Amino acid sequence: MEAALELKGLNKSFGATRAIEDLDLVIPYGATYGLIGPSGAGKTTAIRMIMSILFPDSGTLRVLDRGSALEAKDRIGYLPEERGVYRKMRVDAFLLYMGRLKGGTRAAVEARAKALLTRLGLADALKKKCEDLSKGMLQRVQFVAAIINEPELLILDEPFSGLDPVSVRLLKELIAEEQQRGATIIFSTHVMSHAEELCQQIVMIHKGRKVLDAPMAGLRRQYDARTICFEPLDRTADLMSLKELPGIERVRLTDEGCDIALAPDTDPAAAMRAVVAAIAPARIELARVRLEDVFVRLVSGDGASSESQHALRKALRGSDVEGEIA
Amino acid sequence: MIRRIALIVRREFLATVTSKGFILGVLMMPLLLLMVVLLAPRIMDAHGPEVRGTVAVIDADGRVLPELRVTLHPDEIAARRMEDARRQAAIRREIAERTGRLDQIEPKEPKIKPSPVLTIVERPANTDLDTAKAALIGTNGEPEHLALVVIHDDVTVRRDTEHEYGTYDLYVSKSLSGDTESVLQESLQQALVAARLKRSDLIPSEIEAKTRVQRPNAILVTASGERETQRWLTAALPFIAGLLLFMGVIAGGQTLMTSTVEEKSSRVVEVLLAAAAPLELMWGKLIAQLGVGLLIVGVYVGSGVLSLVQFSMFGLLDPTLIGYLVVFYLLAYLVYGALMLAIGAAVNQIADAQSLLGPVMILLLIPYALTPMIGQAPNAPLSVVASFIPPINLFAMLARVASDAPPPAWQVGVTMLIGVGTALLTVWFAAKVFRIGLLMHGKPPNVRTLIRWVRMA
């Protein structure tokens, strides 16, 4: 399959700061890629270069088989991280303007705007001025503006930040529909759980460099979990005694039971059998791989101090508390 | 590309001209002026209520009162008014004939207002002044007389050769309108002059005929023929043309700057840049506000032309001047508009724009302030030099072509070429700053930073 997006050796600096360093990336048509990394990693700069809003200092890029996004703007949908609307403009006029700028006909844009807003519970907002809408409603309108032209390439920069859980669910449904329609989706976030849920492929960026480009399924296999979540049948059982078992490195008590960390090179199956033999379980499972853990291991290595790992996790979660809530 | 620019132009233009601020601030003023120009003659012509009343007169000289009875008679007042109206109609007719606007000639007799009916009540010379004045207040707020005239005893004879003739005092009640007072003063003046001439055994009509010399308009003789000069118009035109240029550029440029700052601060700009290239966005905005400026200039020029038509003076305006105004406006707008657009893209809020806007405003105010002077001396060395120095050249040359001694055609051509070059240069500069500045947030840039951006882009 031909690539919807191809970046080769992309570099971008702002003064002395290198925002992007030798970025190579190939995204096939129809794929959903998650671009993850802490705030300031270079995700938005990379996206702005893809959109030809910024231009690279060196390197080449092809977007939808064209030399730049400028030649394919009508086929791209973009929801920037810093969202904005014409506050005095009516919602229908704003969506019509954006749709027509992207080459849509008046009738087609109006029909799609109405249908999408109705799906998002905003049918009544069509004739309202943008300034009369709440922040959450505005974000949904902006999402509609991004997909109004049924784009072949949809770029979403932190699409869920600031949204309530109901809106997040509605937007996820619409993104899934765009996937089914065949759109290529690039999804930038620092909220790892969203990327885990929606993306087939994960690209991790740290300090402007790509540190990982792998399929989500492969990540689960490659970065096997080394933590067993255990809940005993007998709530009074001595869980700390499990620490004496071979291959068990650490036991941390939780509300339901405990998390058991395995030593390197320990076979998880053998360890689970040993735990079950020692204390009868109500529930026992291997913890699923978390992108945050993968990122921390990739960037800081296994031997990093817990302080530096903690700092990295904090950066990953970012200051965007709303993102965490979402 | 053209389609997207057209869409941006349409949105920007409509968003500007449909805003309340634009309609009230920019369009209402010329419309109000136009209404005044069109309605004022009709209001003045309209017949007001008939004025009736008495005027008490104390004639210490004794020779004025008989004359006043004549000059204050309603028929005499009507005759004077008719003569005035005919004289004005004759001037308008003459202009219409000379400017070829024969359709503007008024075929019928001019209309005049009805004359006030003022009855004279004679009071003896020894009347107590305070008692006479009390009649102007009257009882129950109703004055007995509209006015009291006290004619001095030396109005028809000078006390000695070094002194002027005496005059009269006029006391009025609050019921006397300004218009009726004016009629009374005029009648008194004529009565006094008639009494003086009679006392000197002179014939008023003979004196008037001997002292009247008609002042003709000078005829300008040029290679293309002779035409009558209208000094008042040629003196005013450079100033008016400069004002229109200034207004159009300020209105368009100011909106360009504020709308760009708003788009930047509301973050809508990145959404737009996802749908249109920075250059498309910039040209869309430039062209839209060019249209806004042209609309404003058009409204003012249209009001001016209608006013000239109303007073049968349209033929005095050279239509090529309107053509020059449009061309110079286009060039001046591109120069100043591009600079203001660049400022809008560079800053994050209007308050930050002031430091960058200052030099641009000075560059705009200096030539505007110079236009009346350049219009007065259009071929002075300084005026000629100013028409080749950008960006003041456009204002200077417009003032010169609007003057009564237009410059040679080659000079106009050179000014236009310099104008086109300057416009291209400023638009190129603005495009660079626009592309970089739109997504820059944080500390507002200074001129040095802007130059660095231009190198970066």
CSV table of N, CA, C and O in Angstrom, one decimal, chain A residues 27-69:
chain,number,residue,atom,x,y,z
A,27,ILE,N,3.4,6.5,7.0
A,27,ILE,CA,2.1,6.1,7.5
A,27,ILE,C,1.3,5.6,6.3
A,27,ILE,O,1.0,6.4,5.4
A,28,PRO,N,0.9,4.4,6.3
A,28,PRO,CA,0.1,3.9,5.1
A,28,PRO,C,-1.3,4.4,5.1
A,28,PRO,O,-1.8,4.8,6.1
A,29,TYR,N,-1.9,4.4,3.9
A,29,TYR,CA,-3.3,4.8,3.8
A,29,TYR,C,-4.2,3.9,4.7
A,29,TYR,O,-4.0,2.7,4.9
A,30,GLY,N,-5.1,4.5,5.4
A,30,GLY,CA,-6.1,3.8,6.2
A,30,GLY,C,-5.7,3.5,7.6
A,30,GLY,O,-6.4,2.9,8.4
A,31,ALA,N,-4.4,3.8,7.9
A,31,ALA,CA,-3.9,3.4,9.3
A,31,ALA,C,-4.3,4.5,10.3
A,31,ALA,O,-4.5,5.7,9.9
A,32,THR,N,-4.3,4.1,11.6
A,32,THR,CA,-4.5,5.1,12.6
A,32,THR,C,-3.2,5.1,13.5
A,32,THR,O,-2.9,4.1,14.1
A,33,TYR,N,-2.5,6.2,13.5
A,33,TYR,CA,-1.2,6.3,14.2
A,33,TYR,C,-1.4,7.2,15.4
A,33,TYR,O,-2.0,8.3,15.3
A,34,GLY,N,-0.8,6.8,16.5
A,34,GLY,CA,-0.8,7.6,17.7
A,34,GLY,C,0.5,8.3,17.8
A,34,GLY,O,1.6,7.6,17.8
A,35,LEU,N,0.6,9.6,17.9
A,35,LEU,CA,1.8,10.3,18.1
A,35,LEU,C,1.9,10.7,19.5
A,35,LEU,O,1.1,11.6,20.0
A,36,ILE,N,2.7,10.1,20.3
A,36,ILE,CA,2.7,10.4,21.7
A,36,ILE,C,4.0,10.8,22.3
A,36,ILE,O,5.1,10.6,21.7
A,37,GLY,N,3.9,11.5,23.4
A,37,GLY,CA,5.1,12.0,24.0
A,37,GLY,C,4.7,13.1,25.0
A,37,GLY,O,3.6,13.6,24.9
A,38,PRO,N,5.6,13.5,25.9
A,38,PRO,CA,5.2,14.5,26.8
A,38,PRO,C,5.0,15.9,26.2
A,38,PRO,O,5.5,16.1,25.0
A,39,SER,N,4.4,16.8,26.9
A,39,SER,CA,4.3,18.2,26.3
A,39,SER,C,5.7,18.7,26.0
A,39,SER,O,6.6,18.6,26.8
A,40,GLY,N,5.8,19.4,24.9
A,40,GLY,CA,7.1,19.9,24.5
A,40,GLY,C,8.0,19.0,23.8
A,40,GLY,O,9.1,19.3,23.4
A,41,ALA,N,7.5,17.7,23.5
A,41,ALA,CA,8.3,16.7,22.8
A,41,ALA,C,8.6,17.1,21.4
A,41,ALA,O,9.6,16.7,20.8
A,42,GLY,N,7.6,17.8,20.8
A,42,GLY,CA,7.8,18.2,19.3
A,42,GLY,C,6.6,17.7,18.5
A,42,GLY,O,6.6,17.7,17.3
A,43,LYS,N,5.6,17.1,19.1
A,43,LYS,CA,4.4,16.6,18.4
A,43,LYS,C,3.7,17.6,17.6
A,43,LYS,O,3.5,17.4,16.4
A,44,THR,N,3.4,18.8,18.2
A,44,THR,CA,2.7,19.8,17.5
A,44,THR,C,3.5,20.4,16.4
A,44,THR,O,3.0,20.7,15.3
A,45,THR,N,4.8,20.6,16.6
A,45,THR,CA,5.7,21.1,15.5
A,45,THR,C,5.7,20.1,14.4
A,45,THR,O,5.6,20.5,13.2
A,46,ALA,N,5.8,18.8,14.6
A,46,ALA,CA,5.8,17.8,13.6
A,46,ALA,C,4.5,17.9,12.8
A,46,ALA,O,4.5,17.9,11.5
A,47,ILE,N,3.4,18.1,13.5
A,47,ILE,CA,2.1,18.1,12.8
A,47,ILE,C,2.0,19.4,12.0
A,47,ILE,O,1.5,19.4,10.8
A,48,ARG,N,2.5,20.5,12.5
A,48,ARG,CA,2.4,21.8,11.8
A,48,ARG,C,3.3,21.7,10.5
A,48,ARG,O,2.9,22.3,9.5
A,49,MET,N,4.4,20.9,10.6
A,49,MET,CA,5.2,20.8,9.4
A,49,MET,C,4.4,19.9,8.4
A,49,MET,O,4.4,20.1,7.2
A,50,ILE,N,3.7,18.9,8.9
A,50,ILE,CA,3.0,18.0,8.0
A,50,ILE,C,1.9,18.8,7.3
A,50,ILE,O,1.6,18.7,6.1
A,51,MET,N,1.3,19.8,8.0
A,51,MET,CA,0.2,20.6,7.5
A,51,MET,C,0.8,21.8,6.7
A,51,MET,O,0.0,22.6,6.2
A,52,SER,N,2.1,21.9,6.5
A,52,SER,CA,2.7,23.1,5.8
A,52,SER,C,2.3,24.4,6.5
A,52,SER,O,2.3,25.4,5.8
A,53,ILE,N,2.1,24.4,7.8
A,53,ILE,CA,1.9,25.6,8.5
A,53,ILE,C,3.3,26.1,8.9
A,53,ILE,O,3.6,27.3,8.9
A,54,LEU,N,4.2,25.2,9.3
A,54,LEU,CA,5.6,25.5,9.5
A,54,LEU,C,6.4,24.7,8.4
A,54,LEU,O,5.8,23.7,7.8
A,55,PHE,N,7.5,25.2,8.1
A,55,PHE,CA,8.3,24.5,7.0
A,55,PHE,C,9.6,24.0,7.7
A,55,PHE,O,10.2,24.7,8.5
A,56,PRO,N,10.0,22.8,7.3
A,56,PRO,CA,11.2,22.2,7.9
A,56,PRO,C,12.5,22.9,7.5
A,56,PRO,O,12.5,23.4,6.4
A,57,ASP,N,13.5,22.9,8.3
A,57,ASP,CA,14.8,23.4,8.0
A,57,ASP,C,15.5,22.5,6.9
A,57,ASP,O,16.2,23.0,6.0
A,58,SER,N,15.3,21.2,7.1
A,58,SER,CA,15.8,20.3,6.1
A,58,SER,C,14.9,19.0,6.1
A,58,SER,O,14.1,18.8,7.1
A,59,GLY,N,15.1,18.2,5.1
A,59,GLY,CA,14.3,17.0,5.1
A,59,GLY,C,13.2,17.1,4.1
A,59,GLY,O,12.9,18.2,3.6
A,60,THR,N,12.5,16.0,3.7
A,60,THR,CA,11.4,16.1,2.7
A,60,THR,C,10.2,15.4,3.3
A,60,THR,O,10.2,14.6,4.2
A,61,LEU,N,9.1,15.8,2.7
A,61,LEU,CA,7.8,15.1,3.1
A,61,LEU,C,6.9,15.0,2.0
A,61,LEU,O,6.9,15.9,1.1
A,62,ARG,N,6.1,14.0,2.0
A,62,ARG,CA,5.0,13.8,1.0
A,62,ARG,C,3.7,13.6,1.7
A,62,ARG,O,3.7,12.8,2.7
A,63,VAL,N,2.7,14.3,1.3
A,63,VAL,CA,1.4,14.1,2.0
A,63,VAL,C,0.4,13.8,0.9
A,63,VAL,O,0.2,14.5,0.0
A,64,LEU,N,-0.3,12.6,1.1
A,64,LEU,CA,-1.3,12.1,0.1
A,64,LEU,C,-0.7,12.2,-1.3
A,64,LEU,O,-1.4,12.8,-2.2
A,65,ASP,N,0.5,11.7,-1.5
A,65,ASP,CA,1.2,11.7,-2.8
A,65,ASP,C,1.5,13.0,-3.4
A,65,ASP,O,1.7,13.2,-4.6
A,66,ARG,N,1.4,14.1,-2.6
A,66,ARG,CA,1.8,15.4,-3.0
A,66,ARG,C,3.0,15.9,-2.3
A,66,ARG,O,3.4,15.4,-1.2
A,67,GLY,N,3.7,16.9,-2.9
A,67,GLY,CA,4.9,17.4,-2.3
A,67,GLY,C,4.7,18.1,-1.0
A,67,GLY,O,5.7,18.2,-0.2
A,68,SER,N,3.5,18.6,-0.8
A,68,SER,CA,3.3,19.2,0.5
A,68,SER,C,1.8,19.3,0.8
A,68,SER,O,1.0,19.1,-0.2
A,69,ALA,N,1.4,19.6,2.0
A,69,ALA,CA,0.0,19.6,2.4
A,69,ALA,C,-0.7,20.8,1.6
A,69,ALA,O,-1.9,20.7,1.5
